[in-house]
Amino acid sequence: MTMLNIRYEKTTAPKELPKEDNPLKFGTIFTDHMFIMNYETGKGWHDARIVPYAPLSLDPSAMVFHYGQEMFEGLKAYKTEDGRTLLFRPNKNIERANNTNRRICIPEIPEEDFLDAIKAVVKTDEAWIPTKPGTSLYIRPFVIATDPFLGVRPSDTYMFIIILSPVGAYYPEGLNPVKIWIEDEYVRAVKGGVGEAKTGANYVASLAAQVKAHDDGYSQVLWLDGVERKYIEEVGAMNIFFKINGTVVTPKLNGSILPGVTRNSVIELCKTWGVPVEERKISVDELYEASNNGSLEEVFGTGTAAVISPVGHLRFEDHVMQVSDGGIGELSQRIYDTITGIQLGDIEDTFNWTVEVK
Amino acid sequence: MTMLNIRYEKTTAPKELPKEDNPLKFGTIFTDHMFIMNYETGKGWHDARIVPYAPLSLDPSAMVFHYGQEMFEGLKAYKTEDGRTLLFRPNKNIERANNTNRRICIPEIPEEDFLDAIKAVVKTDEAWIPTKPGTSLYIRPFVIATDPFLGVRPSDTYMFIIILSPVGAYYPEGLNPVKIWIEDEYVRAVKGGVGEAKTGANYVASLAAQVKAHDDGYSQVLWLDGVERKYIEEVGAMNIFFKINGTVVTPKLNGSILPGVTRNSVIELCKTWGVPVEERKISVDELYEASNNGSLEEVFGTGTAAVISPVGHLRFEDHVMQVSDGGIGELSQRIYDTITGIQLGDIEDTFNWTVEVK
């Protein structure tokens, strides 16, 4: 089935599958197996294997614990009504993973091997893919630096691991519009930094603002640029879109924004549908103005975990912006239905976005 | 000896001590024991123990591997001629550790417990403190987020660990002046970010520029501010000082610069000696001007690992700045001799900087 030479060690103690009628809390349940491959300078990536899901054993001086050299990705596998297993645009995640790797000096992973590894581990634990509406198998590939060494330099050894988690909705609120806090004190990333890479650094930097926002009843933080502190960037776990006067606007990728796969899919869908879409700078002032004059029609976040997350309310300092009637926008709903329909094989995939795991 | 209730599990297989005449490569050799303490929301820090140095066992979904929630510190223990063991300003590191913890949403560690833990583990492995000139026992306290959970939020569980490494010089060049590359493309940290915290995020962001600088024959990168990209910040592993026309100048702490313990010690020493010292913004242009008109008398980095690291040559884009005659400046040498003299107990500690481990 695969070009990559994978050694298999199957579990002798399979876990019980989650009950279909229990809600699957995102990111808490893991399947029976995981994929692992090692890297060593001079030897390259080697020893690809699928082994029982189990703790990792790492020296306390392993560089990942100290210097943050870690990359991750997130994508999903879906079970179709006729029993096929589909991945959604895995090559976009693999491409982005290697962009992250380059930025943070982790050796690249050959794209075909990466895809083979995903397919092989998903196939192994295929029985774990849930089938209820809104559920899927979340796939988490990641690389960690493992040299037992204190000192700042790229590691000479790494582990590439793929773990799998059956998931329900990322936001328990589901498609109910969320409240977003526009942050004016903390900064997530800046031009020249690692904002466009999917690495722990961007997430640890986001925690303090997220805690502050949660304490005020907001579910997510919207980040501004780190230089002028007035242009909208992203939500940390999502990219952000605004429908203003019939035109869909999203911040242009500038080096400090994560290039989301769902973001890209939304832009392609809008173009196909003839909905005007602009990737450009958008300031908080422009947003506030649009909210005031009634032209802010829809706001939604996009991400692998939630697909589409409608936004009903934004706050910047003392200004509250209500979006339209606070419900789910027509375009938001159409995008959500189309992407999830393609992911589940219910809508014809004219974009060739899905890849079947055979 | 200690207020903290520490459980001891001594190794049954002690390692051989490094030979005194072998050079100790920084950060590669670890002692027989380590300190560990766990945290759990609702339970607080608990189960303080000193156990044999051994691999950590962590779930592949442990948050530290994905979201970078990790804090570290670095300080040293020295053996005096009369056989006492001294720590250098441990309370400054403990204070900074808790500043980092607050910034990245890790629960604080009670200061007295932190100091007790350092003393206890250093005492346990006291025989590992090397005694040759320039050597010491490097102490690495760190905290990692351990919740087995995929999703962005502060972890509910942590491990606080202290490991020990007998070390020689951090820079194999020793007090020989180093060449510094002033970076104009990548950014380490920005106001509002985590630059003043000692967390992996700042180090992973520095790797690409460091690799570029090394390839060009430079040993360290000097970072500029992330907004205007013209003010000098720090070297990543060191703070930076300039002696211009008799006055010592170092960048003012602004939120994106690490508040170094050695930096603080240098400022206090200069003040005591009546050497004018200014903490203020300093631009690359000012530096270039000082280099051109001959007023750039000394440049040196400060850090726990190297203490003082003279800089003989800086490069910004196509401009090369030679510092004075390229040797070690008189003030740099005096500061180095005084700090290391106090650390080793050879010079009277009128500042009360050293803490004896009894």
XYZ file of C-alpha atoms in Angstrom:
716
model
C 0.000 0.000 0.000
C 2.829 2.381 0.764
C 6.214 3.421 -0.635
C 7.506 4.195 2.832
C 8.866 1.064 4.504
C 6.818 0.937 7.694
C 7.356 -1.590 10.454
C 4.166 -2.604 12.266
C 3.839 -3.496 15.902
C 0.152 -3.950 16.680
C -1.249 -3.443 20.160
C -2.021 -6.528 22.203
C -4.356 -4.540 24.444
C -6.801 -2.635 22.224
C -8.797 0.039 24.033
C -12.580 0.178 23.962
C -13.930 2.465 21.225
C -15.774 5.533 22.527
C -19.561 5.059 22.709
C -21.203 6.733 19.720
C -23.730 8.572 21.886
C -21.136 10.100 24.229
C -19.988 13.578 23.286
C -16.354 13.450 22.148
C -14.509 16.212 23.996
C -11.968 17.593 21.527
C -8.415 16.329 21.888
C -8.842 14.064 24.914
C -9.196 10.518 23.497
C -6.445 8.824 21.488
C -6.524 5.712 19.343
C -4.634 2.429 19.712
C -1.629 3.251 17.527
C 0.719 6.016 16.491
C 3.245 6.549 13.727
C 6.857 7.348 14.644
C 9.912 8.092 12.507
C 13.332 9.265 13.739
C 15.826 11.704 12.288
C 19.542 11.887 12.854
C 21.996 14.175 11.081
C 23.912 12.094 8.542
C 21.300 9.336 8.597
C 18.166 11.256 7.614
C 14.607 10.168 8.465
C 14.565 6.470 9.333
C 12.858 3.675 11.262
C 9.270 4.442 10.214
C 6.973 2.399 12.416
C 3.403 2.076 13.617
C 3.391 1.092 17.276
C 0.940 0.992 20.176
C 0.003 4.440 21.508
C 2.257 4.839 24.540
C 4.237 7.447 26.483
C 7.402 8.837 24.941
C 10.614 8.422 26.882
C 12.855 11.491 26.583
C 15.947 12.720 28.365
C 15.141 15.656 30.693
C 17.653 17.690 28.664
C 15.848 16.959 25.361
C 15.939 20.243 23.479
C 12.153 20.398 22.923
C 11.628 20.974 26.665
C 13.919 24.012 26.699
C 14.160 25.726 23.330
C 10.733 25.169 21.766
C 11.922 23.499 18.568
C 8.615 21.781 17.759
C 6.281 21.744 14.761
C 2.735 20.503 14.527
C -0.079 20.129 12.020
C -3.773 19.322 12.266
C -6.097 17.720 9.725
C -9.018 15.354 9.742
C -10.227 12.039 8.348
C -13.943 11.527 7.671
C -16.028 8.410 7.153
C -18.450 8.683 4.207
C -21.931 7.149 4.196
C -20.713 4.415 1.867
C -17.870 3.555 4.234
C -14.922 5.225 2.507
C -12.290 7.143 4.533
C -11.472 10.628 3.212
C -8.706 13.074 4.104
C -9.275 16.770 3.382
C -6.448 18.446 1.429
C -3.613 16.615 3.245
C -1.048 17.945 0.778
C -1.726 21.513 1.952
C -0.894 20.489 5.525
C 2.208 18.626 4.402
C 3.391 21.639 2.403
C 2.798 23.920 5.380
C 4.542 21.477 7.730
C 7.680 21.695 5.635
C 7.408 25.492 5.511
C 7.315 25.436 9.310
C 10.220 22.984 9.378
C 12.345 25.270 7.219
C 11.553 28.341 9.332
C 12.551 26.649 12.581
C 15.467 24.587 11.216
C 13.847 21.148 11.422
C 14.800 18.877 8.498
C 12.048 18.568 5.901
C 10.011 15.376 5.616
C 9.627 14.002 2.073
C 6.043 14.841 1.023
C 5.190 11.354 -0.241
C 6.495 9.703 2.923
C 4.484 12.159 5.007
C 1.279 11.281 3.144
C 2.045 7.553 3.268
C 2.525 7.817 7.017
C -0.806 9.588 7.522
C -2.647 7.068 5.357
C -1.009 4.082 7.042
C -1.787 5.111 10.607
C -5.341 6.216 9.746
C -5.894 2.884 7.978
C -4.577 1.011 11.026
C -7.051 2.747 13.356
C -9.858 3.213 10.809
C -12.385 1.674 13.217
C -11.882 4.737 15.442
C -13.321 7.219 12.902
C -16.624 8.357 14.389
C -19.634 8.769 12.117
C -22.119 11.023 13.912
C -22.705 14.469 12.339
C -19.936 16.911 13.252
C -17.506 14.189 14.306
C -14.274 13.100 12.623
C -10.844 11.654 13.331
C -8.424 14.470 14.127
C -4.900 13.762 12.874
C -2.001 15.423 14.707
C 1.416 15.088 13.044
C 4.232 16.727 15.019
C 8.022 16.887 15.216
C 10.048 17.400 18.386
C 13.773 18.111 18.866
C 15.346 15.352 20.963
C 19.074 16.066 21.379
C 20.013 15.705 25.065
C 21.788 19.069 25.032
C 21.569 22.436 26.783
C 22.551 25.260 24.440
C 20.860 27.125 21.616
C 21.264 25.544 18.180
C 19.122 23.331 15.919
C 18.924 19.762 17.239
C 20.671 16.930 15.377
C 17.940 14.412 16.251
C 14.149 14.558 15.962
C 11.057 12.410 16.279
C 8.178 12.740 13.805
C 5.008 11.380 15.367
C 1.391 11.129 14.220
C -1.348 10.597 16.794
C -5.091 10.306 16.160
C -8.053 11.504 18.184
C -11.765 10.926 17.492
C -13.395 14.322 17.967
C -16.700 16.081 18.192
C -17.065 19.816 17.748
C -14.026 21.956 18.691
C -16.282 24.681 20.031
C -18.950 23.119 22.238
C -21.151 26.068 21.157
C -21.098 24.577 17.651
C -22.297 26.927 14.947
C -23.652 29.360 17.517
C -21.953 32.703 17.015
C -18.994 33.318 19.314
C -17.827 36.482 21.061
C -14.380 37.723 20.065
C -12.029 39.925 22.072
C -9.743 42.177 19.999
C -6.478 42.316 21.944
C -4.716 45.661 22.440
C -1.975 44.758 24.938
C -0.422 41.410 24.043
C 0.990 40.496 20.625
C 0.967 37.007 19.111
C 3.538 37.428 16.332
C 5.335 40.050 14.268
C 6.808 40.337 10.794
C 10.212 38.619 10.854
C 9.079 36.240 13.607
C 7.512 32.760 13.427
C 3.839 33.790 13.095
C 3.296 31.960 9.810
C 4.828 28.745 11.186
C 2.763 26.200 13.098
C 4.964 26.006 16.165
C 4.368 26.161 19.910
C 5.886 29.651 20.152
C 2.770 31.297 18.691
C 0.448 29.443 21.019
C 2.316 30.004 24.281
C 2.405 33.714 23.415
C -1.389 33.686 23.118
C -2.281 32.175 26.499
C -2.290 35.259 28.731
C -4.627 37.201 26.440
C -6.870 34.157 26.068
C -7.205 33.801 29.829
C -8.023 37.517 30.114
C -10.651 37.248 27.360
C -12.216 34.111 28.864
C -12.486 35.809 32.237
C -14.499 38.520 30.490
C -16.799 36.021 28.771
C -15.094 36.002 25.363
C -14.283 32.686 23.709
C -11.471 33.777 21.387
C -8.859 36.509 20.940
C -8.445 38.415 17.677
C -4.852 39.561 17.222
C -3.641 42.828 15.771
C -0.337 43.293 13.944
C 2.688 43.737 16.202
C 4.052 46.856 14.544
C 1.236 49.387 14.043
C -1.153 47.553 16.378
C -4.130 48.427 14.231
C -4.426 45.831 11.452
C -6.311 42.599 12.028
C -4.309 39.381 11.772
C -5.962 36.158 13.003
C -7.635 34.453 15.942
C -4.799 32.109 16.944
C -6.829 28.957 16.345
C -8.581 30.390 13.270
C -8.223 32.806 10.374
C -10.864 35.526 10.191
C -13.231 36.689 7.425
C -15.540 39.698 7.188
C -18.399 40.188 4.745
C -18.694 43.934 4.265
C -21.197 45.319 1.798
C -21.296 42.046 -0.143
C -17.535 41.647 -0.358
C -15.638 39.016 1.612
C -12.453 40.447 3.151
C -9.705 38.567 4.954
C -6.255 39.761 6.078
C -3.577 39.213 3.443
C -0.867 36.704 4.387
C 2.038 38.839 5.535
C 4.438 36.478 7.307
C 2.881 36.741 10.743
C -0.467 35.095 9.885
C -0.916 31.325 9.697
C -1.847 30.303 6.118
C -4.881 28.213 6.992
C -6.042 25.360 4.758
C -9.682 26.185 5.493
C -8.888 29.882 4.803
C -7.597 28.893 1.376
C -10.642 26.672 0.729
C -13.054 29.488 1.635
C -11.309 31.876 -0.766
C -11.480 29.299 -3.571
C -15.149 28.606 -2.885
C -16.059 32.323 -2.926
C -14.197 32.813 -6.204
C -16.024 29.835 -7.751
C -19.359 31.205 -6.600
C -18.656 34.700 -7.915
C -18.638 36.202 -4.432
C -16.129 39.082 -4.454
C -13.226 38.268 -2.124
C -10.316 40.475 -1.140
C -7.113 39.544 0.690
C -5.843 42.833 2.057
C -5.021 44.825 5.157
C -8.061 45.599 7.269
C -7.875 47.868 10.282
C -9.949 47.834 13.445
C -11.096 51.334 12.497
C -12.508 50.079 9.196
C -14.285 47.285 11.038
C -15.725 49.680 13.564
C -16.911 51.975 10.793
C -18.551 49.055 8.935
C -20.237 47.948 12.130
C -21.531 51.482 12.752
C -22.895 52.063 9.274
C -24.528 48.651 9.033
C -22.335 47.247 6.253
C -20.733 44.543 8.437
C -22.917 41.660 7.267
C -21.074 38.548 8.436
C -17.956 37.635 10.413
C -16.581 34.117 10.698
C -13.452 32.259 11.687
C -12.034 29.378 9.683
C -9.934 26.471 10.905
C -9.527 22.715 10.659
C -10.933 22.106 14.120
C -14.216 24.045 13.771
C -14.318 24.517 9.946
C -16.480 27.669 10.200
C -17.124 29.549 13.414
C -19.606 32.446 13.090
C -18.789 35.554 15.111
C -21.697 37.528 16.560
C -19.934 40.097 18.668
C -16.494 41.738 18.734
C -15.041 43.992 21.382
C -12.119 46.385 21.034
C -11.327 48.322 24.189
C -14.657 49.951 25.084
C -16.278 49.482 21.683
C -18.639 46.574 21.146
C -19.486 45.625 17.573
C -22.592 43.518 17.019
C -22.601 41.607 13.743
C -25.867 41.865 11.844
C -28.681 40.175 13.839
C -26.214 38.002 15.778
C -27.267 34.784 14.029
C -25.420 32.685 11.458
C -24.885 34.520 8.193
C -26.217 33.052 4.954
C -22.772 32.866 3.344
C -21.186 31.416 6.506
C -23.797 28.659 6.513
C -23.374 27.975 2.796
C -19.585 27.684 3.164
C -19.926 25.428 6.195
C -22.427 23.150 4.449
C -20.302 22.944 1.305
C -16.950 22.238 2.974
C -18.361 19.696 5.421
C -20.404 18.187 2.575
C -17.246 17.683 0.506
C -15.348 16.367 3.534
C -18.042 13.753 4.175
C -18.433 12.816 0.520
C -22.058 14.095 0.417
C -21.249 16.820 -2.145
C -19.303 16.161 -5.324
C -15.677 17.175 -4.866
C -15.122 19.232 -8.015
C -11.959 20.732 -6.479
C -10.202 17.396 -5.948
C -9.760 18.329 -2.308
C -10.375 14.907 -0.800
C -7.928 12.007 -0.792
C -9.226 8.516 -0.109
C -7.402 6.230 2.316
C -7.443 2.791 0.734
C 18.146 21.417 56.061
C 15.071 22.345 54.084
C 11.504 23.552 54.674
C 10.309 21.760 51.540
C 9.468 18.141 52.280
C 11.653 16.307 49.793
C 11.584 12.557 49.259
C 14.973 11.061 48.339
C 15.583 8.119 46.072
C 19.330 7.760 45.614
C 20.813 6.163 42.527
C 22.079 2.620 42.831
C 24.248 3.028 39.753
C 26.308 6.207 40.157
C 28.025 7.380 36.977
C 31.752 8.015 36.785
C 32.656 11.668 37.423
C 34.143 13.438 34.393
C 37.953 13.456 34.379
C 39.211 16.839 35.562
C 41.597 17.214 32.628
C 38.947 16.575 29.955
C 37.310 19.686 28.546
C 33.674 19.815 29.660
C 31.585 20.514 26.568
C 28.760 22.800 27.730
C 25.417 21.127 28.408
C 26.291 17.546 27.469
C 27.033 15.787 30.790
C 24.428 15.390 33.526
C 24.824 14.360 37.158
C 23.382 11.364 39.018
C 20.197 12.982 40.323
C 17.463 15.449 39.483
C 14.761 17.262 41.415
C 11.120 16.838 40.356
C 7.894 18.352 41.705
C 4.424 18.025 40.156
C 1.551 20.478 39.870
C -2.112 19.787 39.473
C -4.925 22.332 39.527
C -6.659 22.082 42.893
C -3.723 20.279 44.481
C -0.917 22.778 43.885
C 2.785 21.867 43.741
C 3.353 18.502 45.386
C 5.496 15.355 45.578
C 8.900 17.070 45.746
C 11.552 14.425 45.214
C 15.182 13.887 44.315
C 15.493 10.833 42.106
C 18.078 9.240 39.813
C 18.603 11.182 36.568
C 16.478 9.271 34.064
C 14.270 9.791 31.011
C 10.876 11.431 31.473
C 7.840 9.474 30.363
C 5.207 11.728 28.773
C 2.064 11.129 26.756
C 2.588 12.032 23.067
C -0.253 14.544 23.477
C 1.487 16.283 26.418
C 0.877 19.977 25.815
C 4.571 20.930 25.973
C 5.186 19.084 22.681
C 2.521 21.094 20.851
C 1.903 24.494 22.399
C 5.291 25.496 23.801
C 4.191 26.072 27.397
C 7.654 25.699 28.945
C 9.822 27.865 31.190
C 13.500 27.530 32.001
C 16.206 29.183 34.033
C 19.984 28.878 34.188
C 22.360 29.566 37.059
C 25.577 28.115 38.422
C 27.130 26.611 41.525
C 30.844 27.122 42.197
C 33.292 25.350 44.474
C 35.521 27.730 46.475
C 39.171 27.011 47.306
C 38.202 26.217 50.904
C 35.616 23.703 49.724
C 32.379 25.680 50.138
C 29.636 25.542 47.465
C 28.302 28.921 46.350
C 25.296 29.875 44.229
C 25.352 33.241 42.438
C 22.230 35.375 43.053
C 19.741 32.465 42.900
C 16.914 34.706 44.094
C 17.188 36.791 40.909
C 16.668 33.647 38.820
C 13.774 32.523 40.999
C 12.122 35.937 40.713
C 12.554 35.892 36.931
C 11.257 32.314 36.727
C 8.023 33.385 38.356
C 7.791 36.418 36.044
C 8.080 33.986 33.138
C 5.521 31.684 34.758
C 3.009 34.519 35.099
C 3.507 35.642 31.492
C 2.880 32.176 30.079
C 0.198 31.074 32.568
C 2.259 28.525 34.500
C 1.468 28.504 38.237
C 4.112 30.261 40.316
C 6.535 28.259 42.457
C 6.916 29.490 46.055
C 10.305 31.255 46.183
C 11.540 29.495 49.299
C 10.620 26.073 47.953
C 12.394 26.896 44.705
C 15.600 27.821 46.554
C 15.313 24.783 48.838
C 14.971 22.556 45.777
C 18.085 24.034 44.125
C 20.116 23.702 47.307
C 18.973 20.140 47.945
C 19.778 18.791 44.498
C 23.123 20.636 44.315
C 24.005 19.264 47.761
C 23.087 15.754 46.623
C 25.425 15.933 43.629
C 28.027 18.259 45.192
C 30.840 15.899 44.183
C 30.060 16.786 40.545
C 31.024 20.467 40.884
C 34.236 20.830 38.873
C 37.049 22.973 40.243
C 39.308 23.891 37.322
C 39.365 27.601 36.335
C 36.347 28.541 34.208
C 34.345 25.472 35.224
C 31.206 25.265 37.359
C 28.032 23.269 37.881
C 25.302 24.611 35.591
C 21.847 24.388 37.170
C 18.850 24.130 34.837
C 15.436 24.479 36.495
C 12.524 24.128 34.054
C 8.761 23.625 33.966
C 6.823 21.766 31.272
C 3.070 21.510 30.623
C 1.975 17.876 30.817
C -1.786 17.684 30.226
C -2.503 14.965 27.632
C -4.704 17.342 25.623
C -4.838 18.834 22.136
C -6.284 22.341 22.219
C -4.994 25.774 23.157
C -5.352 26.663 26.837
C -3.045 26.673 29.881
C -2.306 23.144 31.105
C -3.765 21.908 34.398
C -0.703 19.790 35.186
C 3.031 20.571 35.136
C 6.397 19.131 36.099
C 9.072 21.317 37.685
C 12.467 19.718 37.180
C 16.026 20.711 38.059
C 18.926 19.038 36.285
C 22.638 19.694 36.784
C 25.507 19.729 34.328
C 29.221 20.201 35.076
C 30.421 22.715 32.490
C 33.475 24.356 31.057
C 33.334 27.554 29.037
C 30.095 28.203 27.087
C 32.043 29.746 24.236
C 35.003 27.524 23.389
C 36.759 30.741 22.274
C 36.708 31.801 25.930
C 37.478 35.465 26.508
C 38.637 35.892 22.925
C 36.482 38.535 21.261
C 33.588 37.151 19.225
C 32.100 38.332 15.937
C 28.482 39.465 16.081
C 25.952 39.584 13.242
C 23.290 42.325 13.539
C 20.141 40.770 12.089
C 17.981 42.777 9.667
C 15.498 40.156 8.430
C 14.352 37.964 11.307
C 12.918 39.230 14.592
C 13.324 37.505 17.963
C 10.597 39.249 19.969
C 8.382 42.330 20.018
C 6.713 44.557 22.607
C 3.569 42.734 23.783
C 5.137 39.330 23.093
C 7.134 36.984 25.341
C 10.621 38.460 24.796
C 11.244 39.198 28.472
C 10.198 35.658 29.479
C 12.663 32.771 29.522
C 10.655 30.414 27.352
C 11.403 28.256 24.316
C 9.447 30.582 22.006
C 12.248 33.168 21.963
C 14.895 30.575 21.220
C 13.124 28.712 18.426
C 12.518 32.085 16.759
C 16.271 32.740 16.832
C 17.507 29.568 15.115
C 17.220 30.543 11.448
C 19.191 33.775 11.908
C 21.773 31.958 14.010
C 22.329 29.357 11.302
C 22.677 32.137 8.714
C 25.181 34.016 10.900
C 27.222 30.876 11.626
C 27.417 30.090 7.926
C 28.977 33.522 7.495
C 31.506 32.982 10.285
C 29.672 34.903 13.021
C 29.216 33.285 16.439
C 26.167 35.229 17.663
C 23.206 37.265 16.412
C 22.404 40.725 17.760
C 18.660 41.411 17.558
C 16.967 44.683 16.686
C 13.548 45.750 17.964
C 10.605 44.265 16.059
C 8.756 47.542 15.434
C 11.190 50.146 14.102
C 13.899 47.590 13.352
C 16.672 49.992 14.324
C 17.154 49.798 18.109
C 19.470 47.210 19.606
C 17.899 44.647 21.925
C 19.998 41.607 22.925
C 22.032 38.686 21.637
C 19.591 35.859 22.446
C 21.974 34.111 24.818
C 23.371 37.370 26.231
C 22.572 40.996 26.968
C 24.819 43.544 25.286
C 26.871 46.478 26.594
C 28.764 49.240 24.776
C 31.409 51.529 26.251
C 31.203 54.753 24.264
C 33.391 57.688 25.179
C 33.822 56.434 28.734
C 30.125 55.753 29.322
C 28.681 52.236 29.530
C 25.415 51.956 27.579
C 23.007 49.016 27.477
C 19.488 48.770 26.014
C 16.785 49.666 28.532
C 14.463 46.787 29.492
C 11.351 47.322 27.393
C 9.391 44.081 27.609
C 11.070 42.317 24.701
C 14.557 42.046 26.258
C 15.479 39.343 28.758
C 16.361 40.928 32.137
C 19.691 39.162 32.645
C 21.088 38.540 36.116
C 24.628 39.190 34.867
C 23.339 42.345 33.118
C 22.009 43.583 36.450
C 25.281 42.684 38.209
C 27.345 44.589 35.625
C 25.206 47.698 36.068
C 25.557 47.509 39.851
C 29.333 47.035 39.599
C 29.746 50.028 37.250
C 27.682 52.212 39.565
C 29.789 51.143 42.561
C 32.971 51.917 40.659
C 31.749 55.322 39.518
C 31.722 54.282 35.855
C 28.860 56.180 34.168
C 26.216 53.701 33.007
C 23.084 54.391 30.981
C 20.114 52.107 30.296
C 18.515 53.587 27.216
C 17.583 53.067 23.598
C 20.597 52.718 21.340
C 20.269 52.548 17.579
C 22.454 50.792 15.040
C 23.107 54.236 13.540
C 24.506 55.534 16.823
C 26.702 52.459 17.074
C 27.957 52.909 13.538
C 28.708 56.556 14.194
C 30.609 55.694 17.405
C 32.568 53.065 15.539
C 33.435 55.556 12.781
C 34.542 58.374 15.053
C 36.593 56.124 17.325
C 34.461 56.513 20.454
C 33.335 52.845 20.547
C 35.821 51.665 23.155
C 34.445 48.300 24.285
C 31.570 45.952 23.460
C 30.690 42.895 25.527
C 27.882 40.440 26.065
C 26.750 39.298 29.499
C 25.111 36.029 30.474
C 25.170 33.267 33.051
C 26.816 30.797 30.694
C 29.785 32.931 29.577
C 29.645 35.706 32.257
C 31.408 38.252 29.983
C 31.951 37.761 26.273
C 34.013 40.501 24.575
C 32.892 41.500 21.085
C 35.583 42.487 18.607
C 33.613 42.909 15.415
C 29.996 43.660 14.493
C 28.386 43.540 11.090
C 25.161 45.201 9.969
C 24.285 44.592 6.340
C 27.423 45.713 4.462
C 28.928 47.704 7.334
C 31.615 46.115 9.481
C 32.395 47.756 12.813
C 35.720 46.893 14.433
C 35.813 47.481 18.172
C 38.915 49.327 19.328
C 42.022 47.151 18.737
C 39.966 43.924 18.727
C 41.340 42.715 22.068
C 39.652 42.483 25.453
C 38.754 45.889 26.850
C 40.078 46.968 30.228
C 36.614 47.378 31.750
C 35.388 44.064 30.272
C 38.334 42.282 31.899
C 37.819 44.049 35.246
C 34.122 43.122 35.296
C 34.900 39.501 34.359
C 37.585 39.188 37.031
C 35.365 40.739 39.694
C 32.213 38.690 38.993
C 34.045 35.375 38.637
C 36.138 36.286 41.699
C 32.982 36.798 43.761
C 31.404 33.637 42.327
C 34.459 31.577 43.356
C 34.796 33.211 46.753
C 38.195 34.735 45.874
C 36.943 38.320 46.167
C 34.940 39.567 49.137
C 31.224 39.595 48.316
C 30.269 43.073 49.467
C 27.008 42.841 47.490
C 25.721 39.716 49.253
C 25.338 38.073 45.857
C 26.465 34.583 46.807
C 24.411 32.042 48.735
C 26.181 29.111 50.346
C 24.788 25.595 49.980
C 25.211 23.951 53.378
